């Protein structure tokens, strides 16, 4: 993916109850858990990628796997592996001190989500406790749950820009190059998850899967130009 133009890699930590994710990513997480993949394995994958590429790597996790692993150990091992930050989807700012209190490196980012229903004062709180970039959820619901309304997305992004200078990336509902093109016109990045997972699910036994994913990535990248 990074060889085909992905600017950032998001590595998901499998979890048994991924409530923010739709059916496609839920099935992906279940397959990974069945195969014995856990947080330590994702960190090892991060380490291997870092040995051959300097592409930024963001870990995506629910808080339970991090807590079970140990928050201090998670931070140290993530930095050691070469991760650039983490998005903990179910950890609000008010409950983050246990995690971030151990952090000694300002370069390790904590990415946070902002939803269309987030009030402005809440946006300010979230933005003030974020680093790296803000993840703007394009719609209510779970990942992969519907189409993208580009007009509303542009309005959400503009509203968020009034309260932060952080880059804004948009995710949820982005599946086609035209979606990426529309998002790129109003935001700083497009986050794509379920579309890739669908491709993987449809090609689990296909030896050409890496090439297929590379072609899909390149098409998305071309749409940003």
JSON list of C-alpha atoms in Angstrom, two decimals:
[
{"chain": "A", "resi": 1, "resn": "UNK", "atom": "CA", "xyz": [0.00, 0.00, 0.00]},
{"chain": "A", "resi": 2, "resn": "UNK", "atom": "CA", "xyz": [2.71, 2.49, 0.91]},
{"chain": "A", "resi": 3, "resn": "UNK", "atom": "CA", "xyz": [4.58, 1.61, -2.30]},
{"chain": "A", "resi": 4, "resn": "UNK", "atom": "CA", "xyz": [1.39, 2.42, -4.23]},
{"chain": "A", "resi": 5, "resn": "UNK", "atom": "CA", "xyz": [0.88, 5.85, -2.70]},
{"chain": "A", "resi": 6, "resn": "UNK", "atom": "CA", "xyz": [-0.66, 5.53, 0.77]},
{"chain": "A", "resi": 7, "resn": "UNK", "atom": "CA", "xyz": [0.56, 8.51, 2.80]},
{"chain": "A", "resi": 8, "resn": "UNK", "atom": "CA", "xyz": [-0.25, 6.93, 6.19]},
{"chain": "A", "resi": 9, "resn": "UNK", "atom": "CA", "xyz": [-0.88, 3.34, 7.21]},
{"chain": "A", "resi": 10, "resn": "UNK", "atom": "CA", "xyz": [-3.50, 2.54, 9.84]},
{"chain": "A", "resi": 11, "resn": "UNK", "atom": "CA", "xyz": [-2.95, -0.84, 11.46]},
{"chain": "A", "resi": 12, "resn": "UNK", "atom": "CA", "xyz": [-5.99, -2.15, 13.29]},
{"chain": "A", "resi": 13, "resn": "UNK", "atom": "CA", "xyz": [-5.73, -4.13, 16.50]},
{"chain": "A", "resi": 14, "resn": "UNK", "atom": "CA", "xyz": [-8.28, -6.98, 16.43]},
{"chain": "A", "resi": 15, "resn": "UNK", "atom": "CA", "xyz": [-10.95, -6.81, 19.11]},
{"chain": "A", "resi": 16, "resn": "UNK", "atom": "CA", "xyz": [-13.88, -9.08, 19.89]},
{"chain": "A", "resi": 17, "resn": "UNK", "atom": "CA", "xyz": [-16.43, -6.27, 20.28]},
{"chain": "A", "resi": 18, "resn": "UNK", "atom": "CA", "xyz": [-15.63, -3.56, 17.69]},
{"chain": "A", "resi": 19, "resn": "UNK", "atom": "CA", "xyz": [-18.77, -1.50, 18.24]},
{"chain": "A", "resi": 20, "resn": "UNK", "atom": "CA", "xyz": [-17.74, 1.41, 15.98]},
{"chain": "A", "resi": 21, "resn": "UNK", "atom": "CA", "xyz": [-17.12, -0.86, 13.02]},
{"chain": "A", "resi": 22, "resn": "UNK", "atom": "CA", "xyz": [-19.52, -2.27, 10.49]},
{"chain": "A", "resi": 23, "resn": "UNK", "atom": "CA", "xyz": [-19.91, -5.91, 9.40]},
{"chain": "A", "resi": 24, "resn": "UNK", "atom": "CA", "xyz": [-16.94, -5.94, 7.01]},
{"chain": "A", "resi": 25, "resn": "UNK", "atom": "CA", "xyz": [-14.38, -4.88, 9.61]},
{"chain": "A", "resi": 26, "resn": "UNK", "atom": "CA", "xyz": [-16.11, -6.96, 12.30]},
{"chain": "A", "resi": 27, "resn": "UNK", "atom": "CA", "xyz": [-15.56, -10.04, 10.15]},
{"chain": "A", "resi": 28, "resn": "UNK", "atom": "CA", "xyz": [-11.98, -9.00, 9.48]},
{"chain": "A", "resi": 29, "resn": "UNK", "atom": "CA", "xyz": [-11.33, -8.63, 13.20]},
{"chain": "A", "resi": 30, "resn": "UNK", "atom": "CA", "xyz": [-12.90, -12.03, 13.88]},
{"chain": "A", "resi": 31, "resn": "UNK", "atom": "CA", "xyz": [-10.68, -13.69, 11.26]},
{"chain": "A", "resi": 32, "resn": "UNK", "atom": "CA", "xyz": [-7.59, -12.10, 12.78]},
{"chain": "A", "resi": 33, "resn": "UNK", "atom": "CA", "xyz": [-8.50, -13.22, 16.30]},
{"chain": "A", "resi": 34, "resn": "UNK", "atom": "CA", "xyz": [-9.22, -16.74, 15.04]},
{"chain": "A", "resi": 35, "resn": "UNK", "atom": "CA", "xyz": [-5.74, -16.74, 13.50]},
{"chain": "A", "resi": 36, "resn": "UNK", "atom": "CA", "xyz": [-4.24, -15.75, 16.86]},
{"chain": "A", "resi": 37, "resn": "UNK", "atom": "CA", "xyz": [-3.41, -12.14, 15.97]},
{"chain": "A", "resi": 38, "resn": "UNK", "atom": "CA", "xyz": [-3.31, -9.75, 18.93]},
{"chain": "A", "resi": 39, "resn": "UNK", "atom": "CA", "xyz": [-1.77, -6.40, 19.87]},
{"chain": "A", "resi": 40, "resn": "UNK", "atom": "CA", "xyz": [1.75, -7.81, 20.21]},
{"chain": "A", "resi": 41, "resn": "UNK", "atom": "CA", "xyz": [1.53, -9.17, 16.67]},
{"chain": "A", "resi": 42, "resn": "UNK", "atom": "CA", "xyz": [0.40, -5.80, 15.31]},
{"chain": "A", "resi": 43, "resn": "UNK", "atom": "CA", "xyz": [3.38, -4.17, 17.02]},
{"chain": "A", "resi": 44, "resn": "UNK", "atom": "CA", "xyz": [5.68, -6.75, 15.43]},
{"chain": "A", "resi": 45, "resn": "UNK", "atom": "CA", "xyz": [4.12, -5.96, 12.05]},
{"chain": "A", "resi": 46, "resn": "UNK", "atom": "CA", "xyz": [4.77, -2.28, 12.74]},
{"chain": "A", "resi": 47, "resn": "UNK", "atom": "CA", "xyz": [8.39, -3.07, 13.50]},
{"chain": "A", "resi": 48, "resn": "UNK", "atom": "CA", "xyz": [8.82, -5.02, 10.26]},
{"chain": "A", "resi": 49, "resn": "UNK", "atom": "CA", "xyz": [7.28, -2.24, 8.18]},
{"chain": "A", "resi": 50, "resn": "UNK", "atom": "CA", "xyz": [9.46, 0.35, 9.87]},
{"chain": "A", "resi": 51, "resn": "UNK", "atom": "CA", "xyz": [12.57, -1.59, 8.86]},
{"chain": "A", "resi": 52, "resn": "UNK", "atom": "CA", "xyz": [11.79, -1.05, 5.19]},
{"chain": "A", "resi": 53, "resn": "UNK", "atom": "CA", "xyz": [9.77, 2.17, 5.08]},
{"chain": "A", "resi": 54, "resn": "UNK", "atom": "CA", "xyz": [9.42, 5.52, 6.83]},
{"chain": "A", "resi": 55, "resn": "UNK", "atom": "CA", "xyz": [5.69, 5.79, 6.03]},
{"chain": "A", "resi": 56, "resn": "UNK", "atom": "CA", "xyz": [3.80, 7.10, 9.09]},
{"chain": "A", "resi": 57, "resn": "UNK", "atom": "CA", "xyz": [2.02, 4.31, 10.98]},
{"chain": "A", "resi": 58, "resn": "UNK", "atom": "CA", "xyz": [-1.04, 4.91, 13.16]},
{"chain": "A", "resi": 59, "resn": "UNK", "atom": "CA", "xyz": [-2.38, 2.13, 15.36]},
{"chain": "A", "resi": 60, "resn": "UNK", "atom": "CA", "xyz": [-6.16, 1.81, 15.55]},
{"chain": "A", "resi": 61, "resn": "UNK", "atom": "CA", "xyz": [-7.50, 0.16, 18.68]},
{"chain": "A", "resi": 62, "resn": "UNK", "atom": "CA", "xyz": [-10.25, -0.03, 21.22]},
{"chain": "A", "resi": 63, "resn": "UNK", "atom": "CA", "xyz": [-9.05, 0.64, 24.75]},
{"chain": "A", "resi": 64, "resn": "UNK", "atom": "CA", "xyz": [-9.59, -2.87, 26.09]},
{"chain": "A", "resi": 65, "resn": "UNK", "atom": "CA", "xyz": [-6.65, -4.50, 24.21]},
{"chain": "A", "resi": 66, "resn": "UNK", "atom": "CA", "xyz": [-4.35, -1.66, 25.31]},
{"chain": "A", "resi": 67, "resn": "UNK", "atom": "CA", "xyz": [-5.45, -1.92, 28.94]},
{"chain": "A", "resi": 68, "resn": "UNK", "atom": "CA", "xyz": [-4.99, -5.70, 28.88]},
{"chain": "A", "resi": 69, "resn": "UNK", "atom": "CA", "xyz": [-1.52, -5.29, 27.37]},
{"chain": "A", "resi": 70, "resn": "UNK", "atom": "CA", "xyz": [-0.57, -2.61, 29.92]},
{"chain": "A", "resi": 71, "resn": "UNK", "atom": "CA", "xyz": [-0.74, 1.09, 29.10]},
{"chain": "A", "resi": 72, "resn": "UNK", "atom": "CA", "xyz": [2.90, 1.86, 29.94]},
{"chain": "A", "resi": 73, "resn": "UNK", "atom": "CA", "xyz": [4.12, -1.21, 28.06]},
{"chain": "A", "resi": 74, "resn": "UNK", "atom": "CA", "xyz": [1.90, -0.29, 25.12]},
{"chain": "A", "resi": 75, "resn": "UNK", "atom": "CA", "xyz": [3.43, 3.17, 24.86]},
{"chain": "A", "resi": 76, "resn": "UNK", "atom": "CA", "xyz": [7.02, 1.95, 25.18]},
{"chain": "A", "resi": 77, "resn": "UNK", "atom": "CA", "xyz": [6.57, -0.92, 22.75]},
{"chain": "A", "resi": 78, "resn": "UNK", "atom": "CA", "xyz": [4.70, 1.23, 20.22]},
{"chain": "A", "resi": 79, "resn": "UNK", "atom": "CA", "xyz": [7.44, 3.85, 20.17]},
{"chain": "A", "resi": 80, "resn": "UNK", "atom": "CA", "xyz": [10.12, 1.16, 20.03]},
{"chain": "A", "resi": 81, "resn": "UNK", "atom": "CA", "xyz": [8.37, -0.52, 17.10]},
{"chain": "A", "resi": 82, "resn": "UNK", "atom": "CA", "xyz": [8.25, 2.75, 15.18]},
{"chain": "A", "resi": 83, "resn": "UNK", "atom": "CA", "xyz": [4.56, 3.65, 15.42]},
{"chain": "A", "resi": 84, "resn": "UNK", "atom": "CA", "xyz": [3.78, 7.34, 15.08]},
{"chain": "A", "resi": 85, "resn": "UNK", "atom": "CA", "xyz": [0.57, 7.42, 17.07]},
{"chain": "A", "resi": 86, "resn": "UNK", "atom": "CA", "xyz": [-2.66, 5.74, 18.04]},
{"chain": "A", "resi": 87, "resn": "UNK", "atom": "CA", "xyz": [-6.37, 6.26, 17.55]},
{"chain": "A", "resi": 88, "resn": "UNK", "atom": "CA", "xyz": [-8.32, 4.79, 20.47]},
{"chain": "A", "resi": 89, "resn": "UNK", "atom": "CA", "xyz": [-11.85, 4.85, 19.18]},
{"chain": "A", "resi": 90, "resn": "UNK", "atom": "CA", "xyz": [-13.68, 4.47, 22.51]},
{"chain": "A", "resi": 91, "resn": "UNK", "atom": "CA", "xyz": [-11.49, 6.61, 24.81]},
{"chain": "A", "resi": 92, "resn": "UNK", "atom": "CA", "xyz": [-12.86, 10.13, 25.51]},
{"chain": "A", "resi": 93, "resn": "UNK", "atom": "CA", "xyz": [-10.53, 12.98, 26.56]},
{"chain": "A", "resi": 94, "resn": "UNK", "atom": "CA", "xyz": [-11.81, 12.92, 30.14]},
{"chain": "A", "resi": 95, "resn": "UNK", "atom": "CA", "xyz": [-10.62, 9.34, 30.60]},
{"chain": "A", "resi": 96, "resn": "UNK", "atom": "CA", "xyz": [-7.31, 9.51, 28.73]},
{"chain": "A", "resi": 97, "resn": "UNK", "atom": "CA", "xyz": [-4.90, 10.38, 31.54]},
{"chain": "A", "resi": 98, "resn": "UNK", "atom": "CA", "xyz": [-4.24, 6.73, 32.38]},
{"chain": "A", "resi": 99, "resn": "UNK", "atom": "CA", "xyz": [-2.99, 6.26, 28.82]},
{"chain": "A", "resi": 100, "resn": "UNK", "atom": "CA", "xyz": [-1.27, 9.55, 28.03]},
{"chain": "A", "resi": 101, "resn": "UNK", "atom": "CA", "xyz": [0.14, 10.11, 31.51]},
{"chain": "A", "resi": 102, "resn": "UNK", "atom": "CA", "xyz": [2.94, 7.66, 30.66]},
{"chain": "A", "resi": 103, "resn": "UNK", "atom": "CA", "xyz": [3.85, 9.35, 27.40]},
{"chain": "A", "resi": 104, "resn": "UNK", "atom": "CA", "xyz": [7.24, 11.02, 27.28]},
{"chain": "A", "resi": 105, "resn": "UNK", "atom": "CA", "xyz": [7.45, 11.64, 23.54]},
{"chain": "A", "resi": 106, "resn": "UNK", "atom": "CA", "xyz": [5.39, 14.49, 22.09]},
{"chain": "A", "resi": 107, "resn": "UNK", "atom": "CA", "xyz": [6.00, 13.04, 18.64]},
{"chain": "A", "resi": 108, "resn": "UNK", "atom": "CA", "xyz": [3.76, 10.06, 19.46]},
{"chain": "A", "resi": 109, "resn": "UNK", "atom": "CA", "xyz": [0.33, 11.29, 18.43]},
{"chain": "A", "resi": 110, "resn": "UNK", "atom": "CA", "xyz": [-3.09, 10.69, 19.91]},
{"chain": "A", "resi": 111, "resn": "UNK", "atom": "CA", "xyz": [-5.64, 10.89, 17.12]},
{"chain": "A", "resi": 112, "resn": "UNK", "atom": "CA", "xyz": [-9.24, 11.61, 18.11]},
{"chain": "A", "resi": 113, "resn": "UNK", "atom": "CA", "xyz": [-12.61, 11.34, 16.41]},
{"chain": "A", "resi": 114, "resn": "UNK", "atom": "CA", "xyz": [-15.08, 14.16, 15.85]},
{"chain": "A", "resi": 115, "resn": "UNK", "atom": "CA", "xyz": [-18.61, 13.32, 14.68]},
{"chain": "A", "resi": 116, "resn": "UNK", "atom": "CA", "xyz": [-21.23, 15.36, 12.79]},
{"chain": "A", "resi": 117, "resn": "UNK", "atom": "CA", "xyz": [-23.25, 15.53, 16.01]},
{"chain": "A", "resi": 118, "resn": "UNK", "atom": "CA", "xyz": [-20.37, 16.88, 18.13]},
{"chain": "A", "resi": 119, "resn": "UNK", "atom": "CA", "xyz": [-21.25, 20.31, 19.65]},
{"chain": "A", "resi": 120, "resn": "UNK", "atom": "CA", "xyz": [-18.76, 23.13, 19.08]},
{"chain": "A", "resi": 121, "resn": "UNK", "atom": "CA", "xyz": [-17.59, 23.31, 22.70]},
{"chain": "A", "resi": 122, "resn": "UNK", "atom": "CA", "xyz": [-16.99, 19.57, 22.61]},
{"chain": "A", "resi": 123, "resn": "UNK", "atom": "CA", "xyz": [-15.07, 19.95, 19.36]},
{"chain": "A", "resi": 124, "resn": "UNK", "atom": "CA", "xyz": [-12.78, 22.43, 21.08]},
{"chain": "A", "resi": 125, "resn": "UNK", "atom": "CA", "xyz": [-12.15, 20.04, 23.97]},
{"chain": "A", "resi": 126, "resn": "UNK", "atom": "CA", "xyz": [-11.38, 17.16, 21.62]},
{"chain": "A", "resi": 127, "resn": "UNK", "atom": "CA", "xyz": [-9.12, 19.29, 19.41]},
{"chain": "A", "resi": 128, "resn": "UNK", "atom": "CA", "xyz": [-7.21, 20.64, 22.41]},
{"chain": "A", "resi": 129, "resn": "UNK", "atom": "CA", "xyz": [-6.48, 17.07, 23.52]},
{"chain": "A", "resi": 130, "resn": "UNK", "atom": "CA", "xyz": [-5.44, 15.75, 20.11]},
{"chain": "A", "resi": 131, "resn": "UNK", "atom": "CA", "xyz": [-2.24, 15.69, 18.11]},
{"chain": "A", "resi": 132, "resn": "UNK", "atom": "CA", "xyz": [-1.19, 14.67, 14.63]},
{"chain": "A", "resi": 133, "resn": "UNK", "atom": "CA", "xyz": [-4.55, 15.19, 12.96]},
{"chain": "A", "resi": 134, "resn": "UNK", "atom": "CA", "xyz": [-8.26, 15.06, 13.71]},
{"chain": "A", "resi": 135, "resn": "UNK", "atom": "CA", "xyz": [-10.37, 12.24, 12.31]},
{"chain": "A", "resi": 136, "resn": "UNK", "atom": "CA", "xyz": [-13.65, 13.72, 11.07]},
{"chain": "A", "resi": 137, "resn": "UNK", "atom": "CA", "xyz": [-16.37, 11.06, 10.93]},
{"chain": "A", "resi": 138, "resn": "UNK", "atom": "CA", "xyz": [-18.45, 11.85, 7.84]},
{"chain": "A", "resi": 139, "resn": "UNK", "atom": "CA", "xyz": [-21.70, 10.41, 9.16]},
{"chain": "A", "resi": 140, "resn": "UNK", "atom": "CA", "xyz": [-23.38, 8.87, 12.18]},
{"chain": "A", "resi": 141, "resn": "UNK", "atom": "CA", "xyz": [-23.27, 5.08, 12.32]},
{"chain": "A", "resi": 142, "resn": "UNK", "atom": "CA", "xyz": [-20.49, 2.53, 11.91]},
{"chain": "A", "resi": 143, "resn": "UNK", "atom": "CA", "xyz": [-17.72, 2.11, 9.37]},
{"chain": "A", "resi": 144, "resn": "UNK", "atom": "CA", "xyz": [-18.81, 1.05, 5.90]},
{"chain": "A", "resi": 145, "resn": "UNK", "atom": "CA", "xyz": [-22.43, 1.91, 6.69]},
{"chain": "A", "resi": 146, "resn": "UNK", "atom": "CA", "xyz": [-23.42, 4.14, 3.81]},
{"chain": "A", "resi": 147, "resn": "UNK", "atom": "CA", "xyz": [-22.65, 6.62, 1.09]},
{"chain": "A", "resi": 148, "resn": "UNK", "atom": "CA", "xyz": [-20.81, 9.90, 1.43]},
{"chain": "A", "resi": 149, "resn": "UNK", "atom": "CA", "xyz": [-22.69, 13.22, 1.42]},
{"chain": "A", "resi": 150, "resn": "UNK", "atom": "CA", "xyz": [-19.96, 15.52, 0.13]},
{"chain": "A", "resi": 151, "resn": "UNK", "atom": "CA", "xyz": [-21.90, 18.73, 0.76]},
{"chain": "A", "resi": 152, "resn": "UNK", "atom": "CA", "xyz": [-22.50, 17.94, 4.42]},
{"chain": "A", "resi": 153, "resn": "UNK", "atom": "CA", "xyz": [-18.94, 16.69, 4.81]},
{"chain": "A", "resi": 154, "resn": "UNK", "atom": "CA", "xyz": [-17.60, 20.01, 3.52]},
{"chain": "A", "resi": 155, "resn": "UNK", "atom": "CA", "xyz": [-19.77, 21.86, 6.02]},
{"chain": "A", "resi": 156, "resn": "UNK", "atom": "CA", "xyz": [-18.56, 19.66, 8.90]},
{"chain": "A", "resi": 157, "resn": "UNK", "atom": "CA", "xyz": [-14.93, 20.19, 7.94]},
{"chain": "A", "resi": 158, "resn": "UNK", "atom": "CA", "xyz": [-15.34, 23.95, 7.67]},
{"chain": "A", "resi": 159, "resn": "UNK", "atom": "CA", "xyz": [-16.97, 24.06, 11.10]},
{"chain": "A", "resi": 160, "resn": "UNK", "atom": "CA", "xyz": [-14.12, 22.03, 12.58]},
{"chain": "A", "resi": 161, "resn": "UNK", "atom": "CA", "xyz": [-11.50, 24.28, 10.99]},
{"chain": "A", "resi": 162, "resn": "UNK", "atom": "CA", "xyz": [-12.90, 27.14, 13.05]},
{"chain": "A", "resi": 163, "resn": "UNK", "atom": "CA", "xyz": [-11.70, 25.47, 16.26]},
{"chain": "A", "resi": 164, "resn": "UNK", "atom": "CA", "xyz": [-8.39, 23.83, 15.30]},
{"chain": "A", "resi": 165, "resn": "UNK", "atom": "CA", "xyz": [-5.28, 24.24, 13.18]},
{"chain": "A", "resi": 166, "resn": "UNK", "atom": "CA", "xyz": [-4.67, 20.49, 13.11]},
{"chain": "A", "resi": 167, "resn": "UNK", "atom": "CA", "xyz": [-4.99, 18.74, 9.75]},
{"chain": "A", "resi": 168, "resn": "UNK", "atom": "CA", "xyz": [-8.41, 17.16, 9.25]},
{"chain": "A", "resi": 169, "resn": "UNK", "atom": "CA", "xyz": [-8.86, 13.73, 7.71]},
{"chain": "A", "resi": 170, "resn": "UNK", "atom": "CA", "xyz": [-12.30, 12.38, 6.83]},
{"chain": "A", "resi": 171, "resn": "UNK", "atom": "CA", "xyz": [-13.37, 8.76, 7.18]},
{"chain": "A", "resi": 172, "resn": "UNK", "atom": "CA", "xyz": [-16.49, 6.53, 7.13]},
{"chain": "A", "resi": 173, "resn": "UNK", "atom": "CA", "xyz": [-18.37, 6.04, 3.87]},
{"chain": "A", "resi": 174, "resn": "UNK", "atom": "CA", "xyz": [-15.39, 6.57, 1.56]},
{"chain": "A", "resi": 175, "resn": "UNK", "atom": "CA", "xyz": [-15.19, 3.72, -0.93]},
{"chain": "A", "resi": 176, "resn": "UNK", "atom": "CA", "xyz": [-14.58, 5.04, -4.45]},
{"chain": "A", "resi": 177, "resn": "UNK", "atom": "CA", "xyz": [-11.98, 7.27, -6.11]},
{"chain": "A", "resi": 178, "resn": "UNK", "atom": "CA", "xyz": [-14.72, 9.85, -6.67]},
{"chain": "A", "resi": 179, "resn": "UNK", "atom": "CA", "xyz": [-15.36, 9.88, -2.91]},
{"chain": "A", "resi": 180, "resn": "UNK", "atom": "CA", "xyz": [-11.65, 10.46, -2.32]},
{"chain": "A", "resi": 181, "resn": "UNK", "atom": "CA", "xyz": [-11.60, 13.27, -4.88]},
{"chain": "A", "resi": 182, "resn": "UNK", "atom": "CA", "xyz": [-14.55, 14.99, -3.22]},
{"chain": "A", "resi": 183, "resn": "UNK", "atom": "CA", "xyz": [-13.05, 14.68, 0.26]},
{"chain": "A", "resi": 184, "resn": "UNK", "atom": "CA", "xyz": [-9.65, 15.89, -0.93]},
{"chain": "A", "resi": 185, "resn": "UNK", "atom": "CA", "xyz": [-11.28, 19.10, -2.12]},
{"chain": "A", "resi": 186, "resn": "UNK", "atom": "CA", "xyz": [-12.35, 20.04, 1.41]},
{"chain": "A", "resi": 187, "resn": "UNK", "atom": "CA", "xyz": [-10.13, 18.11, 3.83]},
{"chain": "A", "resi": 188, "resn": "UNK", "atom": "CA", "xyz": [-6.48, 17.23, 4.30]},
{"chain": "A", "resi": 189, "resn": "UNK", "atom": "CA", "xyz": [-6.87, 13.49, 3.91]},
{"chain": "A", "resi": 190, "resn": "UNK", "atom": "CA", "xyz": [-9.25, 10.61, 3.26]},
{"chain": "A", "resi": 191, "resn": "UNK", "atom": "CA", "xyz": [-9.32, 7.54, 5.51]},
{"chain": "A", "resi": 192, "resn": "UNK", "atom": "CA", "xyz": [-10.27, 4.28, 3.81]},
{"chain": "A", "resi": 193, "resn": "UNK", "atom": "CA", "xyz": [-10.85, 1.07, 5.71]},
{"chain": "A", "resi": 194, "resn": "UNK", "atom": "CA", "xyz": [-13.91, -0.98, 4.81]},
{"chain": "A", "resi": 195, "resn": "UNK", "atom": "CA", "xyz": [-13.31, -0.71, 1.05]},
{"chain": "A", "resi": 196, "resn": "UNK", "atom": "CA", "xyz": [-9.90, -2.33, 1.45]},
{"chain": "A", "resi": 197, "resn": "UNK", "atom": "CA", "xyz": [-11.28, -4.91, 3.85]},
{"chain": "A", "resi": 198, "resn": "UNK", "atom": "CA", "xyz": [-13.98, -5.84, 1.32]},
{"chain": "A", "resi": 199, "resn": "UNK", "atom": "CA", "xyz": [-11.33, -6.37, -1.33]},
{"chain": "A", "resi": 200, "resn": "UNK", "atom": "CA", "xyz": [-9.31, -8.54, 1.04]},
{"chain": "A", "resi": 201, "resn": "UNK", "atom": "CA", "xyz": [-12.40, -10.55, 2.04]},
{"chain": "A", "resi": 202, "resn": "UNK", "atom": "CA", "xyz": [-13.22, -11.19, -1.61]},
{"chain": "A", "resi": 203, "resn": "UNK", "atom": "CA", "xyz": [-9.68, -12.36, -2.37]},
{"chain": "A", "resi": 204, "resn": "UNK", "atom": "CA", "xyz": [-8.57, -14.29, 0.71]},
{"chain": "A", "resi": 205, "resn": "UNK", "atom": "CA", "xyz": [-7.25, -17.19, -1.37]},
{"chain": "A", "resi": 206, "resn": "UNK", "atom": "CA", "xyz": [-6.08, -15.12, -4.33]},
{"chain": "A", "resi": 207, "resn": "UNK", "atom": "CA", "xyz": [-2.28, -15.02, -4.67]},
{"chain": "A", "resi": 208, "resn": "UNK", "atom": "CA", "xyz": [-2.64, -11.74, -6.57]},
{"chain": "A", "resi": 209, "resn": "UNK", "atom": "CA", "xyz": [-4.19, -9.98, -3.56]},
{"chain": "A", "resi": 210, "resn": "UNK", "atom": "CA", "xyz": [-1.15, -7.73, -2.87]},
{"chain": "A", "resi": 211, "resn": "UNK", "atom": "CA", "xyz": [-1.19, -6.51, -6.48]},
{"chain": "A", "resi": 212, "resn": "UNK", "atom": "CA", "xyz": [-4.95, -5.95, -6.34]},
{"chain": "A", "resi": 213, "resn": "UNK", "atom": "CA", "xyz": [-4.61, -3.88, -3.16]},
{"chain": "A", "resi": 214, "resn": "UNK", "atom": "CA", "xyz": [-1.74, -1.95, -4.72]},
{"chain": "A", "resi": 215, "resn": "UNK", "atom": "CA", "xyz": [-3.84, -1.10, -7.76]},
{"chain": "A", "resi": 216, "resn": "UNK", "atom": "CA", "xyz": [-6.75, -0.03, -5.56]},
{"chain": "A", "resi": 217, "resn": "UNK", "atom": "CA", "xyz": [-4.44, 2.16, -3.48]},
{"chain": "A", "resi": 218, "resn": "UNK", "atom": "CA", "xyz": [-2.96, 3.79, -6.58]},
{"chain": "A", "resi": 219, "resn": "UNK", "atom": "CA", "xyz": [-6.45, 4.63, -7.86]},
{"chain": "A", "resi": 220, "resn": "UNK", "atom": "CA", "xyz": [-7.30, 6.34, -4.58]},
{"chain": "A", "resi": 221, "resn": "UNK", "atom": "CA", "xyz": [-4.00, 8.22, -4.60]},
{"chain": "A", "resi": 222, "resn": "UNK", "atom": "CA", "xyz": [-4.58, 9.43, -8.16]},
{"chain": "A", "resi": 223, "resn": "UNK", "atom": "CA", "xyz": [-7.95, 10.80, -7.04]},
{"chain": "A", "resi": 224, "resn": "UNK", "atom": "CA", "xyz": [-6.25, 13.14, -4.57]},
{"chain": "A", "resi": 225, "resn": "UNK", "atom": "CA", "xyz": [-4.36, 14.98, -7.31]}
]
